[in-house]
Tab-separated table of C-alpha atoms in Angstrom:
chain	number	residue	atom	x	y	z
A	221	MET	CA	19.204	-14.767	-17.424
A	222	ARG	CA	16.923	-15.219	-14.396
A	223	ILE	CA	15.547	-11.882	-12.826
A	224	LEU	CA	13.678	-11.336	-9.480
A	225	HIS	CA	11.359	-8.354	-9.669
A	226	THR	CA	10.440	-6.797	-6.317
A	227	SER	CA	9.363	-3.362	-5.310
A	228	ASP	CA	7.965	-1.116	-2.528
A	229	TRP	CA	9.784	-2.347	0.425
A	230	HIS	CA	8.840	0.810	2.484
A	231	ILE	CA	11.615	0.463	4.911
A	232	GLY	CA	10.523	2.355	8.073
A	233	ARG	CA	6.765	2.457	7.596
A	234	THR	CA	4.569	1.749	10.589
A	235	PHE	CA	1.198	-0.330	10.637
A	236	HIS	CA	-1.195	1.517	12.794
A	237	GLY	CA	1.493	2.829	15.087
A	238	HIS	CA	3.364	-0.406	15.181
A	239	SER	CA	7.023	-0.749	13.877
A	240	THR	CA	7.140	-3.105	10.733
A	241	MET	CA	10.959	-3.248	10.855
A	242	ASP	CA	11.511	-6.836	12.341
A	243	ALA	CA	8.769	-8.331	10.257
A	244	LEU	CA	10.222	-6.745	7.016
A	245	ALA	CA	13.565	-8.064	8.106
A	246	GLU	CA	12.277	-11.574	8.239
A	247	VAL	CA	10.520	-11.222	4.803
A	248	LEU	CA	13.497	-9.726	3.131
A	249	GLY	CA	15.681	-12.553	4.600
A	250	ALA	CA	13.258	-15.009	2.914
A	251	LEU	CA	13.577	-13.072	-0.266
A	252	VAL	CA	17.452	-13.354	-0.174
A	253	ASP	CA	16.927	-17.184	0.431
A	254	GLN	CA	14.813	-17.507	-2.547
A	255	VAL	CA	17.510	-15.427	-4.614
A	256	ARG	CA	19.961	-18.122	-3.555
A	257	GLU	CA	17.934	-21.141	-4.135
A	258	ASN	CA	16.527	-19.928	-7.408
A	259	ALA	CA	19.959	-19.069	-8.816
A	260	VAL	CA	18.641	-15.566	-9.591
A	261	ASP	CA	21.181	-13.301	-11.707
A	262	VAL	CA	19.857	-10.133	-11.112
A	263	VAL	CA	17.529	-8.435	-8.470
A	264	ILE	CA	15.501	-5.509	-9.413
A	265	VAL	CA	13.901	-3.239	-6.707
A	266	ALA	CA	11.450	-0.956	-8.463
A	267	GLY	CA	11.182	2.132	-6.173
A	268	ASP	CA	9.966	3.108	-2.762
A	269	VAL	CA	12.912	1.436	-1.001
A	270	PHE	CA	12.413	3.738	2.020
A	271	ASP	CA	8.944	4.989	3.239
A	272	SER	CA	10.170	8.375	3.915
A	273	ALA	CA	12.353	10.955	2.309
A	274	THR	CA	14.338	11.158	5.839
A	275	PRO	CA	14.557	7.596	6.855
A	276	ALA	CA	15.708	6.754	10.587
A	277	GLY	CA	19.088	5.133	11.164
A	278	PRO	CA	17.593	1.580	11.465
A	279	ALA	CA	16.144	1.849	7.783
A	280	TYR	CA	19.695	2.492	6.524
A	281	THR	CA	20.929	-0.302	8.546
A	282	LEU	CA	18.117	-2.781	7.121
A	283	LEU	CA	18.661	-1.591	3.618
A	284	GLY	CA	22.683	-2.161	3.810
A	285	ASP	CA	22.307	-5.417	5.443
A	286	THR	CA	19.769	-6.826	2.723
A	287	LEU	CA	21.939	-5.303	-0.006
A	288	ALA	CA	24.938	-7.029	1.352
A	289	ASP	CA	23.141	-10.428	1.774
A	290	LEU	CA	21.907	-10.212	-1.879
A	291	HIS	CA	25.320	-9.462	-3.117
A	292	ALA	CA	26.634	-12.435	-1.305
A	293	THR	CA	24.458	-14.668	-3.310
A	294	GLY	CA	26.207	-13.880	-6.377
A	295	ALA	CA	23.315	-11.737	-7.797
A	296	LYS	CA	23.568	-8.281	-9.108
A	297	VAL	CA	21.110	-5.791	-7.746
A	298	ILE	CA	19.591	-2.773	-9.443
A	299	VAL	CA	17.577	-0.332	-7.372
A	300	THR	CA	15.620	2.686	-8.594
A	301	SER	CA	14.017	5.548	-6.394
A	302	GLY	CA	10.141	5.968	-5.909
A	303	ASN	CA	7.991	8.725	-4.923
A	304	HIS	CA	8.423	7.919	-1.219
A	305	ASP	CA	12.293	8.010	-1.459
A	306	SER	CA	14.433	10.968	-1.476
A	307	ALA	CA	16.506	10.384	-4.763
A	308	ALA	CA	19.275	12.316	-3.187
A	309	ARG	CA	19.515	10.420	0.040
A	310	LEU	CA	19.044	7.058	-1.705
A	311	GLY	CA	21.691	7.674	-4.152
A	312	PHE	CA	24.434	9.665	-2.455
A	313	GLN	CA	26.320	6.625	-1.693
A	314	ALA	CA	25.787	5.002	-5.051
A	315	ARG	CA	29.468	5.597	-5.970
A	316	MET	CA	30.754	3.988	-2.702
A	317	LEU	CA	28.560	0.782	-3.127
A	318	ARG	CA	30.429	-2.447	-4.051
A	319	ASP	CA	30.577	-3.673	-7.637
A	320	GLY	CA	27.318	-5.264	-8.721
A	321	ILE	CA	24.868	-2.953	-6.713
A	322	HIS	CA	23.565	-0.349	-8.907
A	323	VAL	CA	21.195	2.646	-7.495
A	324	ILE	CA	19.661	4.664	-10.069
A	325	THR	CA	18.211	8.063	-9.078
A	326	ASP	CA	19.413	10.520	-11.796
A	327	PRO	CA	16.801	11.387	-14.571
A	328	LEU	CA	19.852	12.249	-16.752
A	329	SER	CA	21.007	8.595	-16.763
A	330	ILE	CA	17.804	7.399	-18.456
A	331	GLY	CA	18.956	5.919	-21.855
A	332	ALA	CA	22.266	4.756	-20.564
A	333	PRO	CA	21.660	1.246	-19.505
A	334	VAL	CA	23.182	-1.125	-16.728
A	335	THR	CA	24.594	-3.835	-19.011
A	336	ILE	CA	24.764	-7.429	-17.561
A	337	ASP	CA	26.058	-10.354	-19.659
A	338	ASP	CA	24.911	-13.895	-19.556
A	339	ALA	CA	25.789	-16.899	-21.882
A	340	ASP	CA	23.482	-15.488	-24.483
A	341	GLY	CA	24.885	-11.918	-24.598
A	342	PRO	CA	24.125	-8.564	-23.001
A	343	VAL	CA	20.835	-7.732	-21.107
A	344	HIS	CA	20.454	-4.032	-20.859
A	345	PHE	CA	18.499	-2.692	-17.883
A	346	TYR	CA	17.114	0.746	-17.990
A	347	GLY	CA	16.171	2.224	-14.689
A	348	ILE	CA	13.704	5.103	-14.458
A	349	PRO	CA	13.563	6.812	-11.135
A	350	TYR	CA	10.231	8.257	-10.051
A	351	LEU	CA	9.683	11.487	-12.124
A	352	GLU	CA	7.652	14.407	-10.774
A	353	PRO	CA	6.911	16.442	-13.893
A	354	ALA	CA	7.233	19.819	-12.236
A	355	ILE	CA	10.560	19.003	-10.989
A	356	VAL	CA	12.304	17.131	-14.087
A	357	ARG	CA	10.911	19.181	-16.857
A	358	ARG	CA	13.772	21.676	-16.421
A	359	HIS	CA	16.151	18.830	-17.797
A	360	TRP	CA	14.183	18.673	-21.135
A	361	GLY	CA	12.932	22.260	-21.735
A	362	ASP	CA	11.857	21.582	-25.215
A	363	VAL	CA	9.483	19.020	-24.350
A	364	VAL	CA	5.974	19.548	-22.826
A	365	LEU	CA	5.805	17.749	-19.443
A	366	ARG	CA	2.798	18.564	-17.567
A	367	THR	CA	1.674	15.021	-16.476
A	368	GLN	CA	3.148	11.575	-15.534
A	369	ALA	CA	1.726	10.304	-18.929
A	370	GLN	CA	3.712	13.002	-20.924
A	371	THR	CA	6.898	12.350	-18.856
A	372	MET	CA	6.838	8.700	-19.000
A	373	ALA	CA	6.235	8.905	-22.784
A	374	HIS	CA	9.355	11.206	-23.112
A	375	VAL	CA	11.775	8.944	-21.113
A	376	MET	CA	10.538	5.710	-22.698
A	377	ASP	CA	11.453	7.381	-25.819
A	378	LEU	CA	15.023	7.872	-24.524
A	379	VAL	CA	14.892	4.263	-23.436
A	380	ARG	CA	14.242	3.134	-27.108
A	381	ASP	CA	16.906	5.448	-28.265
A	382	GLY	CA	19.307	3.590	-25.975
A	383	MET	CA	17.809	0.360	-27.215
A	384	ALA	CA	18.604	1.373	-30.817
A	385	THR	CA	22.398	1.867	-29.887
A	386	HIS	CA	22.751	-0.985	-27.480
A	387	PRO	CA	21.570	-4.114	-29.306
A	388	GLY	CA	20.348	-7.000	-27.126
A	389	ARG	CA	17.634	-7.885	-24.712
A	390	SER	CA	16.397	-5.132	-22.643
A	391	VAL	CA	14.349	-4.560	-19.211
A	392	THR	CA	12.989	-1.372	-18.104
A	393	ILE	CA	12.263	-0.420	-14.512
A	394	ALA	CA	9.781	2.241	-13.610
A	395	HIS	CA	7.671	3.583	-10.784
A	396	CYS	CA	4.300	4.973	-11.761
A	397	PHE	CA	0.672	4.289	-12.017
A	398	ALA	CA	0.096	2.399	-15.457
A	399	ALA	CA	-3.311	2.074	-17.255
A	400	GLY	CA	-4.992	-1.258	-16.718
A	401	VAL	CA	-4.378	-1.593	-12.965
A	402	VAL	CA	-7.503	-3.254	-11.364
A	403	ALA	CA	-8.657	-0.818	-8.785
A	404	THR	CA	-9.040	-2.379	-5.345
A	405	THR	CA	-9.356	-1.333	-1.744
A	406	GLY	CA	-5.931	-0.349	-0.340
A	407	LEU	CA	-4.454	1.017	-3.571
A	408	GLU	CA	-1.058	2.716	-3.045
A	409	ARG	CA	-1.837	5.890	-0.786
A	410	GLU	CA	-0.151	8.194	-3.264
A	411	VAL	CA	-1.985	7.100	-6.468
A	412	ARG	CA	-3.660	10.182	-7.493
A	413	GLN	CA	-7.416	10.395	-8.519
A	414	GLY	CA	-8.491	11.347	-11.892
A	415	GLY	CA	-6.559	10.565	-15.179
A	416	LEU	CA	-3.736	12.961	-15.347
A	417	ASP	CA	-1.164	10.594	-13.809
A	418	VAL	CA	-2.269	7.290	-15.491
A	419	VAL	CA	0.398	6.252	-17.977
A	420	PRO	CA	-1.041	4.322	-21.123
A	421	LEU	CA	0.235	0.874	-21.468
A	422	GLU	CA	1.511	1.403	-25.122
A	423	VAL	CA	4.053	3.691	-23.609
A	424	PHE	CA	5.932	0.677	-22.519
A	425	ASP	CA	6.239	-0.969	-25.980
A	426	GLY	CA	9.742	-2.160	-26.820
A	427	PRO	CA	11.627	-3.660	-24.010
A	428	ASP	CA	11.353	-7.545	-23.277
A	429	TYR	CA	10.168	-6.965	-19.731
A	430	ILE	CA	8.777	-3.943	-17.616
A	431	ALA	CA	9.323	-4.124	-13.889
A	432	LEU	CA	6.899	-1.829	-12.155
A	433	GLY	CA	6.584	-0.457	-8.645
A	434	HIS	CA	3.984	1.777	-6.887
A	435	ILE	CA	0.989	-0.630	-6.654
A	436	HIS	CA	1.081	-2.797	-3.506
A	437	GLY	CA	-0.619	-5.859	-4.855
A	438	ARG	CA	0.772	-7.911	-7.720
A	439	GLN	CA	-0.656	-7.088	-11.189
A	440	GLN	CA	-0.245	-8.328	-14.578
A	441	LEU	CA	-1.028	-5.802	-17.245
A	442	SER	CA	0.302	-7.897	-20.015
A	443	GLU	CA	2.667	-10.819	-20.346
A	444	ARG	CA	5.641	-8.501	-20.242
A	445	VAL	CA	4.356	-5.495	-18.064
A	446	ARG	CA	3.910	-6.344	-14.302
A	447	TYR	CA	3.720	-4.844	-10.761
A	448	SER	CA	5.334	-7.286	-8.141
A	449	GLY	CA	3.609	-5.381	-5.105
A	450	ALA	CA	5.102	-4.948	-1.782
A	451	PRO	CA	6.714	-7.819	0.245
A	452	LEU	CA	4.808	-6.911	3.443
A	453	HIS	CA	1.197	-5.903	4.130
A	454	TYR	CA	1.070	-2.404	5.044
A	455	SER	CA	-2.682	-1.885	5.374
A	456	PHE	CA	-5.932	-4.028	6.128
A	457	GLY	CA	-6.920	-3.130	2.651
A	458	GLU	CA	-4.146	-5.348	1.425
A	459	GLN	CA	-4.966	-8.365	3.479
A	460	HIS	CA	-6.223	-10.670	0.824
A	461	LYS	CA	-3.456	-9.759	-1.573
A	462	GLU	CA	-0.418	-12.371	-1.722
A	463	ARG	CA	3.033	-11.152	-0.952
A	464	GLY	CA	5.855	-12.170	-3.280
A	465	SER	CA	7.876	-11.385	-6.241
A	466	TRP	CA	8.129	-12.192	-10.041
A	467	LEU	CA	10.665	-14.670	-11.171
A	468	VAL	CA	11.544	-13.637	-14.755
A	469	ASP	CA	13.426	-15.809	-17.277
A	470	LEU	CA	14.939	-14.528	-20.545
A	471	ASP	CA	16.509	-16.713	-23.143
A	472	ALA	CA	18.481	-15.732	-26.287
A	473	SER	CA	15.462	-14.272	-27.860
A	474	GLY	CA	13.774	-12.450	-24.899
A	475	LEU	CA	11.182	-13.245	-22.388
A	476	VAL	CA	10.616	-16.899	-22.010
A	477	ASP	CA	8.698	-17.411	-18.590
A	478	VAL	CA	7.521	-15.416	-15.632
A	479	ALA	CA	6.456	-17.240	-12.525
A	480	TRP	CA	5.267	-16.098	-8.861
A	481	LEU	CA	7.343	-16.569	-5.771
A	482	ALA	CA	5.233	-16.255	-2.621
A	483	LEU	CA	6.753	-14.700	0.501
A	484	PRO	CA	5.956	-15.719	4.141
A	485	VAL	CA	3.640	-13.434	6.042
A	486	PRO	CA	4.839	-12.849	9.507
A	487	ARG	CA	1.593	-12.054	11.027
A	488	ARG	CA	-1.735	-12.516	9.315
A	489	LEU	CA	-4.339	-9.630	8.904
A	490	ILE	CA	-7.994	-10.308	9.628
A	491	THR	CA	-11.004	-8.276	9.674
A	492	LEU	CA	-13.578	-9.445	12.125
A	493	THR	CA	-17.148	-7.956	11.659
A	494	GLY	CA	-20.153	-8.236	14.010
A	495	THR	CA	-21.472	-6.834	17.271
A	496	LEU	CA	-18.636	-6.348	19.821
A	497	ASP	CA	-19.740	-9.450	21.892
A	498	GLU	CA	-19.701	-11.547	18.717
A	499	ILE	CA	-16.234	-10.346	17.907
A	500	LEU	CA	-15.096	-11.296	21.303
A	501	SER	CA	-16.441	-14.702	21.184
A	502	ALA	CA	-14.281	-17.630	22.283
A	503	ALA	CA	-14.104	-19.066	18.618
A	504	ASN	CA	-12.794	-15.793	17.319
A	505	VAL	CA	-10.083	-15.623	20.191
A	506	THR	CA	-9.035	-19.100	19.447
A	507	ALA	CA	-8.697	-18.610	15.794
A	508	HIS	CA	-7.198	-15.045	15.684
A	509	ALA	CA	-5.241	-14.385	19.005
A	510	ASP	CA	-1.812	-14.241	17.066
A	511	ASP	CA	-3.379	-12.062	14.195
A	512	TRP	CA	-3.369	-8.442	13.374
A	513	VAL	CA	-7.102	-7.800	13.929
A	514	CYS	CA	-9.364	-4.995	12.512
A	515	ALA	CA	-12.447	-5.102	14.460
A	516	VAL	CA	-15.559	-3.674	12.843
A	517	TYR	CA	-18.316	-3.575	15.446
A	518	THR	CA	-21.981	-3.191	14.305
A	519	ASP	CA	-23.805	-2.376	17.605
A	520	ALA	CA	-26.426	0.319	17.358
A	521	VAL	CA	-24.577	2.541	19.742
A	522	PRO	CA	-20.729	3.152	20.421
A	523	GLN	CA	-19.528	0.752	23.113
A	524	HIS	CA	-17.286	1.738	26.114
A	525	GLU	CA	-13.558	1.367	25.603
A	526	PRO	CA	-13.836	-1.070	22.764
A	527	MET	CA	-10.166	-1.043	22.018
A	528	ARG	CA	-9.266	-1.961	25.564
A	529	ARG	CA	-11.750	-4.878	25.548
A	530	LEU	CA	-10.539	-6.028	22.353
A	531	ARG	CA	-6.774	-5.999	23.230
A	532	GLU	CA	-7.485	-7.940	26.409
A	533	ARG	CA	-8.697	-10.862	23.997
A	534	PHE	CA	-6.570	-9.986	20.883
A	535	PRO	CA	-3.211	-8.536	21.663
A	536	PHE	CA	-2.568	-7.526	18.262
A	537	CYS	CA	-5.760	-5.535	17.588
A	538	ALA	CA	-4.606	-2.581	15.533
A	539	LEU	CA	-7.755	-0.905	14.509
A	540	VAL	CA	-11.396	-0.741	15.589
A	541	GLN	CA	-14.239	0.942	13.643
A	542	HIS	CA	-17.983	1.507	14.610
A	543	GLN	CA	-20.178	0.824	11.664
A	544	PRO	CA	-23.748	0.286	12.981
A	545	ASP	CA	-25.827	-2.334	11.158
A	546	THR	CA	-28.491	-0.306	9.146
A	547	ALA	CA	-30.151	-3.387	7.708
A	548	ASP	CA	-33.181	-3.048	10.013
A	549	ALA	CA	-33.383	0.847	9.932
A	550	GLY	CA	-35.888	0.885	6.969
A	551	ASP	CA	-36.652	4.570	7.429
A	552	GLU	CA	-34.851	6.675	4.660
A	553	THR	CA	-36.252	9.984	5.891
A	554	SER	CA	-33.661	12.719	6.386
A	555	TYR	CA	-32.716	14.234	9.706
A	556	ALA	CA	-34.063	17.597	8.436
A	557	GLN	CA	-37.397	16.060	7.664
A	558	ARG	CA	-37.766	14.225	10.882
A	559	LEU	CA	-36.819	17.451	12.846
A	560	ARG	CA	-39.587	19.472	10.824
A	561	SER	CA	-42.121	16.934	11.750
A	562	ALA	CA	-41.232	16.885	15.478
A	563	VAL	CA	-43.584	18.522	17.769
A	564	THR	CA	-42.307	17.831	21.273
A	565	ASP	CA	-38.864	17.778	22.908
A	566	VAL	CA	-39.034	14.083	23.042
A	567	GLU	CA	-39.688	13.792	19.348
A	568	ARG	CA	-36.692	16.000	18.610
A	569	ILE	CA	-34.328	14.050	20.554
A	570	GLU	CA	-35.670	10.758	18.982
A	571	ALA	CA	-34.991	12.460	15.531
A	572	PHE	CA	-31.422	13.311	16.484
A	573	LEU	CA	-30.759	9.832	17.938
A	574	VAL	CA	-32.201	7.985	14.809
A	575	HIS	CA	-29.769	10.282	12.704
A	576	VAL	CA	-26.642	9.701	14.659
A	577	ARG	CA	-27.330	5.945	15.395
A	578	ALA	CA	-27.894	5.087	11.610
A	579	GLY	CA	-31.661	4.633	12.126
A	580	HIS	CA	-31.665	3.336	15.618
A	581	GLY	CA	-33.666	5.583	18.169
A	582	ALA	CA	-33.756	5.466	21.936
A	583	THR	CA	-34.200	2.260	23.895
A	584	GLU	CA	-36.980	1.821	26.368
A	585	ARG	CA	-34.747	2.636	29.217
A	586	GLU	CA	-33.373	5.682	27.426
A	587	SER	CA	-36.835	6.800	26.658
A	588	GLU	CA	-37.576	6.772	30.309
A	589	LEU	CA	-34.417	8.726	31.219
A	590	ILE	CA	-35.207	11.333	28.573
A	591	ARG	CA	-38.632	11.806	30.073
A	592	GLU	CA	-37.306	12.259	33.459
A	593	VAL	CA	-34.796	14.721	32.484
A	594	LEU	CA	-37.479	16.793	30.589
A	595	ASP	CA	-39.997	16.530	33.301
A	596	ASP	CA	-37.211	17.795	35.904
A	597	ARG	CA	-36.425	20.783	33.554
A	598	VAL	CA	-40.195	21.615	33.352
A	599	ARG	CA	-40.444	21.550	37.268
A	600	ALA	CA	-37.321	23.654	37.738
A	601	GLU	CA	-38.626	26.224	35.102
A	602	ALA	CA	-41.960	26.481	37.023
A	603	LEU	CA	-40.063	27.342	40.240
A	604	VAL	CA	-38.285	30.362	38.797
């Protein structure tokens, strides 16, 4: 059996105020083509289909069109809900979906697999919707469920009970933060800090393959436990992460091969760093005029209307940040220390400018203006 593992579509998410709907439609169209070209039998979507619990109408349209296109390839589709989805909204049409498309949102269905046969017999798919301990513990009142780790350990026991009564190969689908994920910039924005929501890897022992969602970059935690990541870049922190899906092959004995299928990137993401004039150079404009641009300018002082100037050269500049270059500041004296040592108003103003400009004080012309203003104040006070 051939399985395509994808997740975290986040239909409806914006990118720094820009709609991603058209770009995502393009990428999901390419994913459908890959399903057809690779003769995929089952497509898994491991949670966060929508970006919001209350998606707008176009989000439903894109999901419906994509599911219909996947169904037309002959593949079965299994979808689970994530922490961004409303399980009720995602699942309310489940009974009306055409044969071969399964939407799993009910915690009480865990342990009852979706079974799909191939030439080697049955493959049992155990879908685990995103489980918030405070919400789902009422279903299992005799079990202590305070953390994600405890909750996932319990439901994986239910999965293993299901495996005991349903002999054959098995695949589990879950949406959580598993131990072993490499921490990188741009980790999924809902991943919590600390350790309470980290699920130990051994919790997933048993099934032939574990298809995880929640992390936006692909990750291989073991040969059989993987994240596919999101099909589209949703932040500049993700810009260096490949987009794609895992192509999973099972033979009669279980997992036999996993390969990466890269997806196209409709518009590249690039971060340009330097002074504003350096970023606006002709070479950068030639190379990145059609890219999403994050501009990090290092001028000592904030520049006038930087976004307007950047968008005149980079139509898709989405983010601008001022991060002064402190390499030549050299002085680590605190603002309070500078202020205590200042005697004159000029010195106090200089201490303030050094503090707010990351080590850069007044320029020669600014110093002249400061003295002029202070002299005018002294003359005005003398006339009172």
